[in-house]
Short mmCIF file of C-alpha atoms (C1' of nucleotides) in Angstrom, two decimals:
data_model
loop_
_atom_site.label_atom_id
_atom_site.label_comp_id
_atom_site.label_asym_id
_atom_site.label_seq_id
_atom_site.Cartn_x
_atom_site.Cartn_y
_atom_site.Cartn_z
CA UNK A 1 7.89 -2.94 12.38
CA UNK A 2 8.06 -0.94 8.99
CA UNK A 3 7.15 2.48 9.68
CA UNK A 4 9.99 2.80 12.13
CA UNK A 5 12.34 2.53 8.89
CA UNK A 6 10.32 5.11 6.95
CA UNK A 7 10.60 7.86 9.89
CA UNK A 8 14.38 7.31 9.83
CA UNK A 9 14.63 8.04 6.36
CA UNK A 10 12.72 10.33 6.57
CA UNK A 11 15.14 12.38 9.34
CA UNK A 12 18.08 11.66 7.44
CA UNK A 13 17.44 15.08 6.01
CA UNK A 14 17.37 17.19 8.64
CA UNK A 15 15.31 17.85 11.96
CA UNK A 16 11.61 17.87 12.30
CA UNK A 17 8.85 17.71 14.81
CA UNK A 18 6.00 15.58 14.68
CA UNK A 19 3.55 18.45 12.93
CA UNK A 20 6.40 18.57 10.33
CA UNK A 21 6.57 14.86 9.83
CA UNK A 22 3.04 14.80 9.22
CA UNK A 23 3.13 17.60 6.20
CA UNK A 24 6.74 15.28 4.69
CA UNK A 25 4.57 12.26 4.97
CA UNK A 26 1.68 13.91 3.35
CA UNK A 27 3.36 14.95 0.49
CA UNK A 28 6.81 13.74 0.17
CA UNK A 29 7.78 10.43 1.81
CA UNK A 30 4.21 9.59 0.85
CA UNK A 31 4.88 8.40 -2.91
CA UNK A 32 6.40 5.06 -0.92
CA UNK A 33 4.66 5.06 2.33
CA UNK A 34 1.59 6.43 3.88
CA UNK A 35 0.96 6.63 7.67
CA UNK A 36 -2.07 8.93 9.46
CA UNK A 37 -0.32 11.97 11.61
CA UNK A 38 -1.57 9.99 15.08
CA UNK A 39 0.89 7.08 14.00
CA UNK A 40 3.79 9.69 13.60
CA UNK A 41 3.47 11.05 17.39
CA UNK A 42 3.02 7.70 18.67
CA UNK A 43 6.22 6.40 16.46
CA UNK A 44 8.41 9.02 17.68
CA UNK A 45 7.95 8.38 21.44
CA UNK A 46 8.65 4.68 20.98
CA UNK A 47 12.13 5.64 18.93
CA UNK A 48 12.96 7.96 21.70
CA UNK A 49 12.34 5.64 23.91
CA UNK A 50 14.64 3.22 22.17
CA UNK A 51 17.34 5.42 21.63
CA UNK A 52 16.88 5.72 17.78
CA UNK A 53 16.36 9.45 17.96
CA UNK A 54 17.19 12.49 19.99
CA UNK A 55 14.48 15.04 20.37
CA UNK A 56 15.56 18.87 21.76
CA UNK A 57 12.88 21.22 22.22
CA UNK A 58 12.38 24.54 20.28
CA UNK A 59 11.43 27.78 21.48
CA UNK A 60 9.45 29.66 19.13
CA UNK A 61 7.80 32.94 18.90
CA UNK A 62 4.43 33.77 18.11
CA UNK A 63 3.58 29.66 17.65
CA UNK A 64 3.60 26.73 20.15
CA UNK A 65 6.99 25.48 20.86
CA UNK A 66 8.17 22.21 19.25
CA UNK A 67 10.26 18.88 19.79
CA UNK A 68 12.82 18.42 17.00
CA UNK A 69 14.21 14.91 15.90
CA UNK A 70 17.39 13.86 14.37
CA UNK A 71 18.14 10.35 13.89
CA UNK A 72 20.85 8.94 16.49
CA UNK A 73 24.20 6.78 16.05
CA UNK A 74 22.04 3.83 16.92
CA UNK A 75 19.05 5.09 14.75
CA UNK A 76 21.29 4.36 12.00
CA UNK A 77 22.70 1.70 12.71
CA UNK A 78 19.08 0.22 13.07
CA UNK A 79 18.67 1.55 9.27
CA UNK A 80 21.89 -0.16 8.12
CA UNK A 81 20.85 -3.29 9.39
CA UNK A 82 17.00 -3.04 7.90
CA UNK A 83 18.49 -2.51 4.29
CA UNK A 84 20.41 -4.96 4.14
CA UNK A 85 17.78 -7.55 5.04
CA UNK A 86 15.65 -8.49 1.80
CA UNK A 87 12.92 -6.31 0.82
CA UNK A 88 9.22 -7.14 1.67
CA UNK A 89 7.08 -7.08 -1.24
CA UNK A 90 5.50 -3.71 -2.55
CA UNK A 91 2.49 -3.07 -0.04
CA UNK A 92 -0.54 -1.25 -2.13
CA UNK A 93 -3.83 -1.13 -1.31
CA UNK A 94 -6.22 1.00 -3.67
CA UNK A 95 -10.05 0.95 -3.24
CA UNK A 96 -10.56 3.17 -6.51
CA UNK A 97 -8.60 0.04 -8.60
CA UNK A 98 -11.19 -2.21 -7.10
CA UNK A 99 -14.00 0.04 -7.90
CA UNK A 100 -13.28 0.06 -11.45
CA UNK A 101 -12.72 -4.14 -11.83
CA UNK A 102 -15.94 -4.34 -10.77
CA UNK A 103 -17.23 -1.71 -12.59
CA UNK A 104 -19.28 -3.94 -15.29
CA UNK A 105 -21.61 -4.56 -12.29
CA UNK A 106 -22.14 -1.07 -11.09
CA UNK A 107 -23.06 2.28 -11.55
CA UNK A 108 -20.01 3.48 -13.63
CA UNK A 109 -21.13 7.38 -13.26
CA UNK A 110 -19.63 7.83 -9.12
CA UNK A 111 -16.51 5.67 -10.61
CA UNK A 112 -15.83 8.00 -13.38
CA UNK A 113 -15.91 11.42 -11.11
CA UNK A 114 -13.88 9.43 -8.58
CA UNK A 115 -10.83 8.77 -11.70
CA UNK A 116 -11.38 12.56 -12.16
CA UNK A 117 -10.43 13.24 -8.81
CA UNK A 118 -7.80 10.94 -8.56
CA UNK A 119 -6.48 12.63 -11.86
CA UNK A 120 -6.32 15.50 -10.47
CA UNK A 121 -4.66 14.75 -7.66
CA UNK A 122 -1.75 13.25 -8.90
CA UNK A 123 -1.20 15.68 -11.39
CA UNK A 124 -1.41 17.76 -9.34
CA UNK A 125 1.62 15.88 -6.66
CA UNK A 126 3.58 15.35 -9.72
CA UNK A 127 4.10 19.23 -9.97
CA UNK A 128 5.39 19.44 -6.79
CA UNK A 129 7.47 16.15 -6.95
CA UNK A 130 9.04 17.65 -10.20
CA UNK A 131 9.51 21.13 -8.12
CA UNK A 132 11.25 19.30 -5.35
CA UNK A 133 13.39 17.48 -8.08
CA UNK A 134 14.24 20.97 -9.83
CA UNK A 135 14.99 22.20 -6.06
CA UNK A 136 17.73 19.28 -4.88
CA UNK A 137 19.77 19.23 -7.71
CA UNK A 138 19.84 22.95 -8.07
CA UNK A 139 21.68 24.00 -11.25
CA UNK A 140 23.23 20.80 -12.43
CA UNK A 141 21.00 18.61 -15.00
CA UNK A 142 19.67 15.35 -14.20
CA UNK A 143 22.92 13.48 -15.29
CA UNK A 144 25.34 15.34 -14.05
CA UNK A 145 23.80 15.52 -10.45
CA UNK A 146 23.02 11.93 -10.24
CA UNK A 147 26.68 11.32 -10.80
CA UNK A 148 28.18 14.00 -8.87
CA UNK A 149 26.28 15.23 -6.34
CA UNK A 150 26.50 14.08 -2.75
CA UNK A 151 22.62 13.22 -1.53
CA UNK A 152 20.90 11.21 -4.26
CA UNK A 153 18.89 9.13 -2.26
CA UNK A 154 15.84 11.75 -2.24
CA UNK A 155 16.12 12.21 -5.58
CA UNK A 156 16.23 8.87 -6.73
CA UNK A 157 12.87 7.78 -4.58
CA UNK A 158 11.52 10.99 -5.91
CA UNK A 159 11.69 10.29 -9.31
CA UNK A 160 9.99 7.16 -8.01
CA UNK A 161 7.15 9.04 -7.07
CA UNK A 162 7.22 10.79 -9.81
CA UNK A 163 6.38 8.07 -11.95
CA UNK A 164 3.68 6.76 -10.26
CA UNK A 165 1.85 9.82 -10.19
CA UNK A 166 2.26 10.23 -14.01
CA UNK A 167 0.82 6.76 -14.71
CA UNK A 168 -1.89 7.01 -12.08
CA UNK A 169 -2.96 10.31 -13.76
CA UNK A 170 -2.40 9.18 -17.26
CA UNK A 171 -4.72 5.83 -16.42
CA UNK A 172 -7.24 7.93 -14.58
CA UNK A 173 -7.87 10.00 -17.42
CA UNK A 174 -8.14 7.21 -20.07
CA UNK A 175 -10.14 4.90 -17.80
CA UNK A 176 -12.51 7.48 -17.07
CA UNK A 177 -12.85 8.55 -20.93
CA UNK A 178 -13.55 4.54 -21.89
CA UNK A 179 -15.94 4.53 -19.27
CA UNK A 180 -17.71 7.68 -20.19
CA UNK A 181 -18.03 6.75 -24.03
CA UNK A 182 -19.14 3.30 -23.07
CA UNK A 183 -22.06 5.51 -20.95
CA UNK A 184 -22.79 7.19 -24.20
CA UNK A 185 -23.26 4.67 -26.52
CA UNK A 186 -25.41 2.83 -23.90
CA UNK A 187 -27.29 5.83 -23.91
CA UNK A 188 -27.76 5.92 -27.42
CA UNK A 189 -28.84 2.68 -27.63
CA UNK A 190 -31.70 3.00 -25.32
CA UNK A 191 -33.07 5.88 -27.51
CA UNK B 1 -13.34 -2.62 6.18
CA UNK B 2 -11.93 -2.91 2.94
CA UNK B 3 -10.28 -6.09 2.14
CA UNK B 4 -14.05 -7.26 1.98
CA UNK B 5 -14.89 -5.10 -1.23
CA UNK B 6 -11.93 -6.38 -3.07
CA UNK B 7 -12.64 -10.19 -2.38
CA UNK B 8 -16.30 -9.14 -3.59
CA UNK B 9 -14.57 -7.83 -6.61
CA UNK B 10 -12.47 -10.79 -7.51
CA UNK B 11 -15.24 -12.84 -6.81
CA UNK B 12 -17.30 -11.52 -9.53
CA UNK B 13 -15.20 -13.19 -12.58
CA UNK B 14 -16.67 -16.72 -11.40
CA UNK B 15 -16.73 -19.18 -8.41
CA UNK B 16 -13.57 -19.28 -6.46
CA UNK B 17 -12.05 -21.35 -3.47
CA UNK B 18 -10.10 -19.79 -0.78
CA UNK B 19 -7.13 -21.34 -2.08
CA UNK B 20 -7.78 -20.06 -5.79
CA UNK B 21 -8.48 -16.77 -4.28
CA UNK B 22 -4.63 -16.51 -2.38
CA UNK B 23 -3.66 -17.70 -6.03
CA UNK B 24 -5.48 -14.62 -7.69
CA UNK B 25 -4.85 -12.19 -5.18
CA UNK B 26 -1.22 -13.00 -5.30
CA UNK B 27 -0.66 -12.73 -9.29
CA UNK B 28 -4.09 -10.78 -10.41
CA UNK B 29 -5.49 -9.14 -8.56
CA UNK B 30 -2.03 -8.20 -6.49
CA UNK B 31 -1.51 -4.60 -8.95
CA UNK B 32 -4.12 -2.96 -6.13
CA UNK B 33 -4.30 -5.19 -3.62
CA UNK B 34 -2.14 -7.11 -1.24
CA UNK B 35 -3.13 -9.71 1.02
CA UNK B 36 -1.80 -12.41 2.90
CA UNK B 37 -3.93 -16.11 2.67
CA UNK B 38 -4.85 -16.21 6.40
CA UNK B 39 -6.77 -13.29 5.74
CA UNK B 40 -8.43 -14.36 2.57
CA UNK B 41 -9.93 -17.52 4.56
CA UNK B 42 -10.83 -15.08 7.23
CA UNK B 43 -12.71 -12.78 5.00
CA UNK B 44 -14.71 -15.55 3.35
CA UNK B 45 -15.78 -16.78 6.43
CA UNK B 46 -17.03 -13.23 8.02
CA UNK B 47 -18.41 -12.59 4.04
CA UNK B 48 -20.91 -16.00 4.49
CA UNK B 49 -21.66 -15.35 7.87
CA UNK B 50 -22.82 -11.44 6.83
CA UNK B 51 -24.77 -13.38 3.93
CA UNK B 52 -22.51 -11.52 1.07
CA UNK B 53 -21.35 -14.43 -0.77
CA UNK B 54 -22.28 -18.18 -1.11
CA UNK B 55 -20.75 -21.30 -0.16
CA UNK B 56 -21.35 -24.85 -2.02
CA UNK B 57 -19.03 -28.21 -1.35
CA UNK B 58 -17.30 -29.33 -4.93
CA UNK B 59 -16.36 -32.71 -4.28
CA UNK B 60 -13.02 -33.99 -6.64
CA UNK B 61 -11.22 -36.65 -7.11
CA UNK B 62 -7.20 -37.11 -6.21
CA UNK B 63 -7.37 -33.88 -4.61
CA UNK B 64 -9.11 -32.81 -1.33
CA UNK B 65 -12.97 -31.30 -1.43
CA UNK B 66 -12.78 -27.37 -1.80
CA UNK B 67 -15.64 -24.81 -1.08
CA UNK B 68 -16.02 -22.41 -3.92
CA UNK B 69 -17.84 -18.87 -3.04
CA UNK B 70 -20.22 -16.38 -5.68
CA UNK B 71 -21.34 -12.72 -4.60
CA UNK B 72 -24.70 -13.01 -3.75
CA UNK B 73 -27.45 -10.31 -4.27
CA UNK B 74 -26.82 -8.26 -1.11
CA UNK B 75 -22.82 -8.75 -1.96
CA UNK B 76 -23.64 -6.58 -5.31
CA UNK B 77 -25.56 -4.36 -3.13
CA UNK B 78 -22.73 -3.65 -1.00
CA UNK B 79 -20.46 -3.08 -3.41
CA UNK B 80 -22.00 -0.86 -5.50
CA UNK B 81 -22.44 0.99 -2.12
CA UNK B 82 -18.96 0.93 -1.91
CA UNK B 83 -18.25 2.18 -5.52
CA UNK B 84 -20.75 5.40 -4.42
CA UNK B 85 -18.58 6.47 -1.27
CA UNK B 86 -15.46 8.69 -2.25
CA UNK B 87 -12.25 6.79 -2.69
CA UNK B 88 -9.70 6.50 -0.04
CA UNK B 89 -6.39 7.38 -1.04
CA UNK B 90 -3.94 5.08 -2.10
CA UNK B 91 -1.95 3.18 0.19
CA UNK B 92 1.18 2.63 -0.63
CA UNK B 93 4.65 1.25 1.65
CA UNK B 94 7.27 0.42 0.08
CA UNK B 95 10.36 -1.03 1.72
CA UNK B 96 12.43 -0.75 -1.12
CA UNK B 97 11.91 2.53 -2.05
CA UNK B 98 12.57 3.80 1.71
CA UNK B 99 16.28 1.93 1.48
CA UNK B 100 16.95 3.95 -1.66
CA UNK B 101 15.82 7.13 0.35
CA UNK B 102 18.14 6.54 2.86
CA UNK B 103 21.37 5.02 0.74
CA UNK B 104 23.33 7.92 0.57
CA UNK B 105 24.53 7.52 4.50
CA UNK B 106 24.16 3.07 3.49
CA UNK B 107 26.00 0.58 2.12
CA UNK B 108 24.61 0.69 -1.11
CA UNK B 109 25.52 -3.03 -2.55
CA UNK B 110 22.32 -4.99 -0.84
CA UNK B 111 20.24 -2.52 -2.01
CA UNK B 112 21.25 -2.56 -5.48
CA UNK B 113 20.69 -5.85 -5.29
CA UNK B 114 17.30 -5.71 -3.98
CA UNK B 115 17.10 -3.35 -6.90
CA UNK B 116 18.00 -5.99 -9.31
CA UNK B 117 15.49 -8.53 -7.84
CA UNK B 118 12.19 -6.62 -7.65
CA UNK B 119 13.21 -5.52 -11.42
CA UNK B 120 12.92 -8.99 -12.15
CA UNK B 121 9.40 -9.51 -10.77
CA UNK B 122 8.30 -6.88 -11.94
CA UNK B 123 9.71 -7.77 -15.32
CA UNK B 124 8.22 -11.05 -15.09
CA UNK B 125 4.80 -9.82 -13.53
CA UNK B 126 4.09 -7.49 -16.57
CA UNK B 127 5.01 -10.57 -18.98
CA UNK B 128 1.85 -12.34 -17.03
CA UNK B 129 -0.28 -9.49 -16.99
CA UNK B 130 0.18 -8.99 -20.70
CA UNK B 131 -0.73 -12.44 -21.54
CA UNK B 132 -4.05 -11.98 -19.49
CA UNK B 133 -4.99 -8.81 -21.57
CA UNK B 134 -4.42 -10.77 -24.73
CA UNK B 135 -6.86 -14.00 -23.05
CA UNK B 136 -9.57 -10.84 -22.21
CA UNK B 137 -9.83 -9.37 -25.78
CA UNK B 138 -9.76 -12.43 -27.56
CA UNK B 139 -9.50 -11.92 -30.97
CA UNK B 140 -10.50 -8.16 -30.66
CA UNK B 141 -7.73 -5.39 -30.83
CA UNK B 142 -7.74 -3.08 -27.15
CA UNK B 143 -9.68 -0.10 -29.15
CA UNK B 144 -12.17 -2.34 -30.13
CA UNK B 145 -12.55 -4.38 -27.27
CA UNK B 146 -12.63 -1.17 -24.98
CA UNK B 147 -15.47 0.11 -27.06
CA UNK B 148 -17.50 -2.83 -27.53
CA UNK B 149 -16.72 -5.89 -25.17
CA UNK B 150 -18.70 -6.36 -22.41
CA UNK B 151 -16.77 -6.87 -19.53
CA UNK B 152 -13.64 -4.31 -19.55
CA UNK B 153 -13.03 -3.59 -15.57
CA UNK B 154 -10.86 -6.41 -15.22
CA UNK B 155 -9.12 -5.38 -18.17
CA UNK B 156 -8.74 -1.99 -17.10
CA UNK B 157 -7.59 -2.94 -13.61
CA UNK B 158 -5.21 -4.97 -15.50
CA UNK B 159 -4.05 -2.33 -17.31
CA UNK B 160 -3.12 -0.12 -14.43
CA UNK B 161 -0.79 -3.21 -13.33
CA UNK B 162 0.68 -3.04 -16.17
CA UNK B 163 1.57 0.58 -15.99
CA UNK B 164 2.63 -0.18 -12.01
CA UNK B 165 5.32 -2.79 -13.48
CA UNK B 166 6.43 -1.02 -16.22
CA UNK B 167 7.41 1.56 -13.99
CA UNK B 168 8.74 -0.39 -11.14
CA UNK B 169 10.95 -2.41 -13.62
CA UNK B 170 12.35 1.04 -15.52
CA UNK B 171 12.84 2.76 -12.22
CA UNK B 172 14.90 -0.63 -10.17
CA UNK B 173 16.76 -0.51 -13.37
CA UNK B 174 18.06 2.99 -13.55
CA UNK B 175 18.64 3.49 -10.25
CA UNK B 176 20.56 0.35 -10.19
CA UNK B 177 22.88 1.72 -12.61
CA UNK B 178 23.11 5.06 -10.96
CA UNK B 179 23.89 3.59 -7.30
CA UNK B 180 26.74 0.66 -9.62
CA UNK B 181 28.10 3.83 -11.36
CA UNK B 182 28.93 5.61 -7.92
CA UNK B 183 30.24 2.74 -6.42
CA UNK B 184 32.57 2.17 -9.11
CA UNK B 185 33.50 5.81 -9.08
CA UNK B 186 33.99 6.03 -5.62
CA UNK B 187 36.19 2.68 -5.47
CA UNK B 188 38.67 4.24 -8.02
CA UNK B 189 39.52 7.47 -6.46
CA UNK B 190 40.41 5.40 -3.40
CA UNK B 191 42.75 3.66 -5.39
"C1'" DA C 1 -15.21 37.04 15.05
"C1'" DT C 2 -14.08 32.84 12.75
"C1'" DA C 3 -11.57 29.85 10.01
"C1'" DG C 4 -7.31 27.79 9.33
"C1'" DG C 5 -2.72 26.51 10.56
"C1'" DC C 6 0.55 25.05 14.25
"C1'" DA C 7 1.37 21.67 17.77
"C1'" DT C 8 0.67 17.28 20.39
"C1'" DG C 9 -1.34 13.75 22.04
"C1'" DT C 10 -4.90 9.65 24.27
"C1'" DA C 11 -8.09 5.74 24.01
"C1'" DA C 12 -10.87 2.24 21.98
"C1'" DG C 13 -11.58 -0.75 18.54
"C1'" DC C 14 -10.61 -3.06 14.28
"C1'" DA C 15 -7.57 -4.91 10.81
"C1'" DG C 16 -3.58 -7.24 9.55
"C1'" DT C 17 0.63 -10.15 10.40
"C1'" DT C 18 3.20 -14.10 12.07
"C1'" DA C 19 3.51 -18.48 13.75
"C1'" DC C 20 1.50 -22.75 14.23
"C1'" DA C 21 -1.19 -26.82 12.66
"C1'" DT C 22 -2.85 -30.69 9.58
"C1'" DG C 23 -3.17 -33.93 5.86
"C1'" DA C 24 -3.86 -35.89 1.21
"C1'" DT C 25 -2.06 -36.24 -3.59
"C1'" DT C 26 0.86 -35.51 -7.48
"C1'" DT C 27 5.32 -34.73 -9.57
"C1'" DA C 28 10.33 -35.10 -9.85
"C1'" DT D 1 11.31 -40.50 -0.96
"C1'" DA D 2 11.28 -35.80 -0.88
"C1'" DA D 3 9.30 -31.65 -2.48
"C1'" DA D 4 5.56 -29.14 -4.31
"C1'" DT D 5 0.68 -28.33 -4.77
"C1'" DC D 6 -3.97 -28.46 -3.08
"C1'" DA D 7 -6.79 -27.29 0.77
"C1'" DT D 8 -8.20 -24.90 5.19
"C1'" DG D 9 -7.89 -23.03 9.11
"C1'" DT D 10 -6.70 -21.19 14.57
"C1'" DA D 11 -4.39 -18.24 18.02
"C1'" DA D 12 -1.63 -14.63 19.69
"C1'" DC D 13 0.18 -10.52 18.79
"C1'" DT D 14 1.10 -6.15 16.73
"C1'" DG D 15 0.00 -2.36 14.09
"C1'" DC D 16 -3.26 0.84 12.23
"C1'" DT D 17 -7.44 3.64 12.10
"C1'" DT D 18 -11.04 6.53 13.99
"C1'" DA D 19 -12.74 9.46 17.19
"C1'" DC D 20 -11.87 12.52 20.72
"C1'" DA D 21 -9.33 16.28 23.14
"C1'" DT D 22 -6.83 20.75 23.87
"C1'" DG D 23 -5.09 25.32 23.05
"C1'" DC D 24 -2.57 29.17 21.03
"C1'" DC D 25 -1.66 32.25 17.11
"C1'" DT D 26 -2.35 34.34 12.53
"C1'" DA D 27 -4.77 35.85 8.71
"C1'" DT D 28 -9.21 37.32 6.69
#
DNA sequence: ATAGGCATGTAAGCAGTTACATGATTTA
DNA sequence: TAAATCATGTAACTGCTTACATGCCTAT
């Protein structure tokens, strides 16, 4: 059980319900792990159930109430042990990488609007990854923070995530510029 | 279904057995797709049945027999269905990277030194992918090759694993030597 | 009014993981 | 002679995805 881990360090930082789980996995926790919002309701009941976290309800005005989490004594302990047991290899699974190996084959014109997208999207995540960067280590540069301040694990898998979206826009854009000049010429050559 | 379009994929370079096909998917192909071998025999199985890829018997000696699979006619039609439909978005877990989320309330040593480890495959993953880039263009500089060569989307795949292990190398590396530099901070103003 | 965000789930089905199982041949 | 490589699976279990379901409040 992985996902388990990810929720945990994912309440490290403060309390959230389920709804805000799903918005921290959609954007934040999700440059290392992805999980669909139905798996984050269904997680939380089985690591209440095991003692891992506490849930207290909120009363709120004008919206539904909500069930906050924070992670438990035992909760952490349960992270202590998980890092230090080795690491499973990287997970990654990416239909739009498989698309484009086989693109010799294919239509190349659905695969090119597809690297657009996917362009845009990370650049898009990488502003707000560099935001959230700008945002945890307040006034302090980089350096400075990284060796002084108290909470660096966010930042460090942040920067993480932060590279990954730079490369995957970076190779987007060039992949889908080689494939579109390779259209061209083909095109020319027909004429 | 998905593991099915990127077996179809690999599949397209020449005839593979199962077991060459756990050997690609766990060196090659492995920048955007992970699977485990039980499910690669699996998948080959289901792909025959559906009629997707071929079977024939290659009978050698000192080792035992092997069946070796090609993409058949409908197998191209179904993937270049596949390469029409939008892309799913990336899926990504990474245990690592939710261990350095969390270190900051951890005892930081094992995961430095899972830090240290996945640098090295990383390090040594990018030496192989380099090597196959160099075996793709030939003679041919990338420029040239990209323009002109005719079969670039396993080059360009390999070229976004590249950029994944560059990354991953750089980013176990530095945070290694931010988490080391802590610890050795913290350890002296105990003393 | 209606679309979108907040809030939380259930149920069925499919995909993926882990453990088990076998056996020959080559290399150290 | 022991370990590694080649070669292929089955079975049981767990985890994940997809579809469905509900209902209130806020902003346009």
């Amino acid at each position: 059980m992985a996902l388990r881990h990810a929720v945990l360090a994912a309440l490290l930082n403060g309390e959230y319900s389920g709804y805000q789980l799903t918005k921290i996995f959609d954007i934040g926790v999700s440059n290392f792990w992805y999980a669909a919002p139905q798996q984050l309701y269904a997680e939380l009941t089985k690591l209440e159930a095991d003692g891992l976290v506490a849930g207290r309800e909120v009363v709120q005005r004008g919206r539904p109430n909500k069930r906050v989490f924070k992670v438990t004594e035992a909760g952490l302990g349960e992270l202590a042990a998980f890092a230090a047991t080795p690491a499973k290899p990287l997970l990654i699974r990416d239909d739009l990488a498989v698309k484009v190996h086989a693109v010799d084959l294919l239509d190349p014109e659905p695969v090119i609007e597809q690297l657009h997208d996917r362009a845009r999207e990370a650049a898009a995540k990488l502003e707000v990854f560099e935001q959230i960067l700008v945002s945890l280590r307040g006034d302090q540069d980089e350096e400075a923070f990284l060796r002084d301040g108290e909470h660096v694990g966010p930042y460090l898998s942040c920067l993480a995530g932060c590279r990954l979206e730079r490369e995957t826009r970076d190779w987007c854009r060039e992949t889908a510029r080689t494939l579109s000049a390779r259209l061209a010429r083909a095109g020319k050559d027909m004429s």
